[in-house]
């Protein structure tokens, strides 16, 4: 079973601060996805990264896939209360033969006004 | 929003009773999944389906069974509910398998199941 470790587990910051959350594994993934989940809702896809070293930006969110495709990071600039939620990373392995995603346990982000 | 409907949204049941959760999609996606989400464990795959009558086990399949007789419906059954199955259950769909690049999984709103 491939494991994805996310850190930190919980992050509480003030509006306007910057933050980075991490998703690490000892396994290589063919692609990695980041989802955000709000209370009472299902996760919603933010981005998919495929190429080692790839950087993608989504407004104030910057996603990076590690060169070895074992880790990823999500950086948020000038966080806003609307960014509050559970951030999940999920990895897919095209070589495993399994048509499933492996999810990390998530980072719970709370942004206070 | 992707057309995924989970029913019921909330359920309280007694230990030992059978329970069936339903996931209905209007997207005609081939893949459907059932996950459970628990504090400290994140999202864990229970079962998934890659076509009508084609299903496979996930990480935590013990005590659960599934059926997919139509493309649009994926049923999750707890044959004899136990307190350890108290959880939030999410259905997800995807057009192709996640091992294919850039495949997005769309999630339903979840079913909160309490076994007393």
Tab-separated table of C-alpha atoms in Angstrom:
chain	number	residue	atom	x	y	z
A	1	UNK	CA	0.000	0.000	0.000
A	2	UNK	CA	1.380	3.374	-1.004
A	3	UNK	CA	1.236	5.973	1.765
A	4	UNK	CA	0.957	9.725	1.508
A	5	UNK	CA	1.979	11.706	4.580
A	6	UNK	CA	0.618	15.219	4.878
A	7	UNK	CA	1.988	17.898	7.170
A	8	UNK	CA	1.095	19.735	9.190
A	9	UNK	CA	-2.110	18.016	10.270
A	10	UNK	CA	-3.601	21.279	11.460
A	11	UNK	CA	-2.736	24.903	10.745
A	12	UNK	CA	-4.357	27.984	12.249
A	13	UNK	CA	-3.279	31.364	10.852
A	14	UNK	CA	-4.414	34.961	10.499
A	15	UNK	CA	-5.747	36.460	7.316
A	16	UNK	CA	-2.941	37.741	5.109
A	17	UNK	CA	-0.307	35.222	6.196
A	18	UNK	CA	1.451	32.847	3.827
A	19	UNK	CA	1.595	29.111	4.369
A	20	UNK	CA	2.885	25.887	2.867
A	21	UNK	CA	1.543	22.389	3.338
A	22	UNK	CA	3.326	19.248	2.300
A	23	UNK	CA	2.511	15.849	0.882
A	24	UNK	CA	5.285	13.250	1.035
A	25	UNK	CA	5.695	9.619	0.088
A	26	UNK	CA	8.406	7.029	-0.332
A	27	UNK	CA	6.646	5.872	-3.498
A	28	UNK	CA	6.685	7.356	-6.959
A	29	UNK	CA	3.369	8.542	-8.345
A	30	UNK	CA	2.513	9.089	-11.982
A	31	UNK	CA	0.324	12.023	-11.003
A	32	UNK	CA	-0.754	13.776	-7.862
A	33	UNK	CA	-3.904	15.716	-7.150
A	34	UNK	CA	-4.861	18.294	-4.536
A	35	UNK	CA	-8.434	18.544	-3.282
A	36	UNK	CA	-10.129	20.943	-0.878
A	37	UNK	CA	-12.999	19.811	1.313
A	38	UNK	CA	-15.323	22.157	3.161
A	39	UNK	CA	-17.378	21.019	6.175
A	40	UNK	CA	-20.352	18.878	5.193
A	41	UNK	CA	-19.212	18.588	1.591
A	42	UNK	CA	-17.218	16.195	-0.539
A	43	UNK	CA	-13.682	16.992	-1.729
A	44	UNK	CA	-13.325	19.180	-4.818
A	45	UNK	CA	-10.343	18.938	-7.149
A	46	UNK	CA	-7.999	21.952	-7.189
A	47	UNK	CA	-5.196	20.752	-9.447
A	48	UNK	CA	-3.436	17.745	-10.955
A	49	UNK	CA	0.358	17.689	-11.368
A	50	UNK	CA	1.939	15.143	-13.650
A	51	UNK	CA	5.532	16.061	-14.516
A	52	UNK	CA	8.384	15.992	-12.015
A	53	UNK	CA	9.293	19.549	-11.049
A	54	UNK	CA	6.023	20.910	-12.398
A	55	UNK	CA	4.652	24.101	-10.867
A	56	UNK	CA	1.042	25.155	-11.294
A	57	UNK	CA	-0.617	28.326	-10.066
A	58	UNK	CA	-4.272	28.829	-9.265
A	59	UNK	CA	-4.712	32.479	-8.227
A	60	UNK	CA	-3.017	32.670	-4.786
A	61	UNK	CA	-2.314	28.914	-4.663
A	62	UNK	CA	0.947	27.480	-5.998
A	63	UNK	CA	1.364	23.732	-6.386
A	64	UNK	CA	4.661	21.973	-6.971
A	65	UNK	CA	5.420	18.341	-7.809
A	66	UNK	CA	8.802	17.107	-6.648
A	67	UNK	CA	11.459	16.233	-9.203
A	68	UNK	CA	11.306	12.569	-8.215
A	69	UNK	CA	7.467	12.590	-8.208
A	70	UNK	CA	7.375	11.431	-4.591
A	71	UNK	CA	6.266	14.665	-2.954
A	72	UNK	CA	4.286	17.805	-3.505
A	73	UNK	CA	3.650	21.112	-1.819
A	74	UNK	CA	0.856	23.658	-1.765
A	75	UNK	CA	1.722	27.269	-1.000
A	76	UNK	CA	-0.977	29.841	-0.289
A	77	UNK	CA	-0.113	33.518	-0.461
A	78	UNK	CA	-2.044	36.045	1.618
A	79	UNK	CA	-4.506	33.515	3.000
A	80	UNK	CA	-8.154	34.496	3.294
A	81	UNK	CA	-10.958	33.088	5.486
A	82	UNK	CA	-12.436	31.546	2.344
A	83	UNK	CA	-9.350	29.320	2.125
A	84	UNK	CA	-10.433	27.523	5.295
A	85	UNK	CA	-10.920	23.823	4.730
A	86	UNK	CA	-9.325	20.390	4.640
A	87	UNK	CA	-6.641	20.061	1.969
A	88	UNK	CA	-6.105	16.542	0.686
A	89	UNK	CA	-3.454	15.202	-1.626
A	90	UNK	CA	-4.095	12.058	-3.639
A	91	UNK	CA	-1.702	10.012	-5.732
A	92	UNK	CA	-2.228	7.768	-8.716
A	93	UNK	CA	0.177	5.095	-9.868
A	94	UNK	CA	-0.129	4.118	-13.504
A	95	UNK	CA	2.154	1.137	-12.965
A	96	UNK	CA	0.239	-0.494	-10.152
A	97	UNK	CA	-2.581	-1.819	-12.281
A	98	UNK	CA	-5.073	-0.445	-9.797
A	99	UNK	CA	-7.599	2.121	-10.860
A	100	UNK	CA	-7.664	3.921	-7.543
A	101	UNK	CA	-6.348	7.031	-5.842
A	102	UNK	CA	-4.449	6.918	-2.550
A	103	UNK	CA	-5.354	9.831	-0.272
A	104	UNK	CA	-3.348	11.461	2.472
A	105	UNK	CA	-5.035	12.221	5.795
A	106	UNK	CA	-5.206	15.901	5.010
A	107	UNK	CA	-4.203	19.263	6.439
A	108	UNK	CA	-6.954	21.198	8.195
A	109	UNK	CA	-6.466	24.922	7.554
A	110	UNK	CA	-8.232	27.587	9.584
A	111	UNK	CA	-7.822	31.193	8.474
A	112	UNK	CA	-9.120	33.740	10.952
A	113	UNK	CA	-10.131	37.296	9.973
B	1	UNK	CA	-21.483	20.535	-10.349
B	2	UNK	CA	-21.168	16.886	-11.325
B	3	UNK	CA	-24.454	15.037	-11.039
B	4	UNK	CA	-23.891	12.769	-8.064
B	5	UNK	CA	-26.589	12.097	-5.512
B	6	UNK	CA	-26.080	10.094	-2.357
B	7	UNK	CA	-28.997	8.791	-0.334
B	8	UNK	CA	-29.753	8.921	2.445
B	9	UNK	CA	-27.683	11.907	3.649
B	10	UNK	CA	-28.034	10.882	7.280
B	11	UNK	CA	-28.921	7.564	8.880
B	12	UNK	CA	-28.948	6.125	12.371
B	13	UNK	CA	-29.217	2.367	12.611
B	14	UNK	CA	-28.858	-0.340	15.212
B	15	UNK	CA	-26.008	-2.794	15.469
B	16	UNK	CA	-26.680	-5.955	13.488
B	17	UNK	CA	-29.118	-4.457	11.002
B	18	UNK	CA	-28.456	-4.344	7.262
B	19	UNK	CA	-27.937	-0.944	5.671
B	20	UNK	CA	-27.758	0.065	2.014
B	21	UNK	CA	-26.405	3.365	0.790
B	22	UNK	CA	-27.105	4.519	-2.732
B	23	UNK	CA	-25.024	6.555	-5.147
B	24	UNK	CA	-26.659	7.819	-8.328
B	25	UNK	CA	-24.845	9.641	-11.141
B	26	UNK	CA	-26.092	11.396	-14.239
B	27	UNK	CA	-22.640	11.829	-15.872
B	28	UNK	CA	-22.390	8.355	-17.458
B	29	UNK	CA	-18.906	7.962	-15.940
B	30	UNK	CA	-17.437	4.495	-16.032
B	31	UNK	CA	-15.748	4.442	-12.615
B	32	UNK	CA	-17.541	4.704	-9.290
B	33	UNK	CA	-16.053	4.497	-5.796
B	34	UNK	CA	-17.116	4.233	-2.196
B	35	UNK	CA	-14.881	5.823	0.448
B	36	UNK	CA	-15.241	6.241	4.177
B	37	UNK	CA	-13.787	9.217	6.009
B	38	UNK	CA	-12.839	9.024	9.661
B	39	UNK	CA	-10.844	11.373	11.904
B	40	UNK	CA	-7.211	10.384	11.902
B	41	UNK	CA	-7.602	8.094	8.912
B	42	UNK	CA	-8.567	10.346	6.048
B	43	UNK	CA	-10.346	8.925	3.029
B	44	UNK	CA	-10.101	5.163	2.650
B	45	UNK	CA	-11.375	3.208	-0.322
B	46	UNK	CA	-13.963	0.539	0.425
B	47	UNK	CA	-14.895	-0.781	-3.027
B	48	UNK	CA	-14.874	0.523	-6.546
B	49	UNK	CA	-16.462	-0.318	-9.869
B	50	UNK	CA	-15.008	-0.044	-13.351
B	51	UNK	CA	-18.199	-0.952	-15.183
B	52	UNK	CA	-21.596	-2.577	-14.842
B	53	UNK	CA	-21.216	-5.690	-12.692
B	54	UNK	CA	-17.441	-5.097	-12.514
B	55	UNK	CA	-16.316	-4.335	-8.979
B	56	UNK	CA	-13.202	-4.759	-6.870
B	57	UNK	CA	-12.167	-4.436	-3.258
B	58	UNK	CA	-10.410	-1.471	-1.783
B	59	UNK	CA	-8.332	-0.968	1.334
B	60	UNK	CA	-11.136	-1.492	3.896
B	61	UNK	CA	-13.660	-3.819	2.248
B	62	UNK	CA	-14.355	-6.225	5.141
B	63	UNK	CA	-18.007	-6.034	6.224
B	64	UNK	CA	-19.105	-4.281	3.032
B	65	UNK	CA	-20.487	-5.437	-0.292
B	66	UNK	CA	-21.370	-3.506	-3.428
B	67	UNK	CA	-23.451	-3.899	-6.522
B	68	UNK	CA	-23.635	-2.081	-9.817
B	69	UNK	CA	-26.440	-3.319	-12.053
B	70	UNK	CA	-26.696	-0.054	-14.003
B	71	UNK	CA	-24.108	2.508	-15.050
B	72	UNK	CA	-25.759	5.198	-12.976
B	73	UNK	CA	-26.193	3.375	-9.664
B	74	UNK	CA	-23.629	2.004	-7.192
B	75	UNK	CA	-24.945	0.499	-3.984
B	76	UNK	CA	-22.972	-0.059	-0.799
B	77	UNK	CA	-24.378	-2.603	1.663
B	78	UNK	CA	-23.410	-3.222	5.250
B	79	UNK	CA	-24.746	-6.720	5.797
B	80	UNK	CA	-24.740	-6.443	9.587
B	81	UNK	CA	-23.804	-2.980	10.787
B	82	UNK	CA	-21.283	-2.584	13.603
B	83	UNK	CA	-20.311	0.467	15.643
B	84	UNK	CA	-16.923	0.527	13.890
B	85	UNK	CA	-18.773	1.311	10.674
B	86	UNK	CA	-19.989	4.627	12.048
B	87	UNK	CA	-18.482	7.041	9.574
B	88	UNK	CA	-19.078	9.489	6.757
B	89	UNK	CA	-19.356	7.671	3.452
B	90	UNK	CA	-18.522	9.343	0.162
B	91	UNK	CA	-19.295	8.180	-3.330
B	92	UNK	CA	-17.060	9.371	-6.152
B	93	UNK	CA	-17.086	9.011	-9.919
B	94	UNK	CA	-14.480	9.439	-12.626
B	95	UNK	CA	-14.556	9.238	-16.387
B	96	UNK	CA	-11.466	7.037	-16.533
B	97	UNK	CA	-9.276	5.289	-14.025
B	98	UNK	CA	-7.172	7.505	-11.743
B	99	UNK	CA	-4.035	5.835	-13.016
B	100	UNK	CA	-4.658	7.667	-16.276
B	101	UNK	CA	-3.299	11.165	-16.275
B	102	UNK	CA	-5.433	14.127	-15.301
B	103	UNK	CA	-8.473	12.112	-14.316
B	104	UNK	CA	-10.634	14.055	-11.892
B	105	UNK	CA	-12.721	12.322	-9.263
B	106	UNK	CA	-16.042	14.023	-8.471
B	107	UNK	CA	-17.424	13.420	-5.012
B	108	UNK	CA	-20.938	13.336	-3.660
B	109	UNK	CA	-21.933	15.250	-0.540
B	110	UNK	CA	-21.570	12.253	1.740
B	111	UNK	CA	-23.772	10.097	3.963
B	112	UNK	CA	-23.322	10.343	7.705
B	113	UNK	CA	-24.010	6.886	9.162
B	114	UNK	CA	-24.278	6.264	12.888
B	115	UNK	CA	-24.493	2.715	14.199
B	116	UNK	CA	-25.768	2.540	17.785
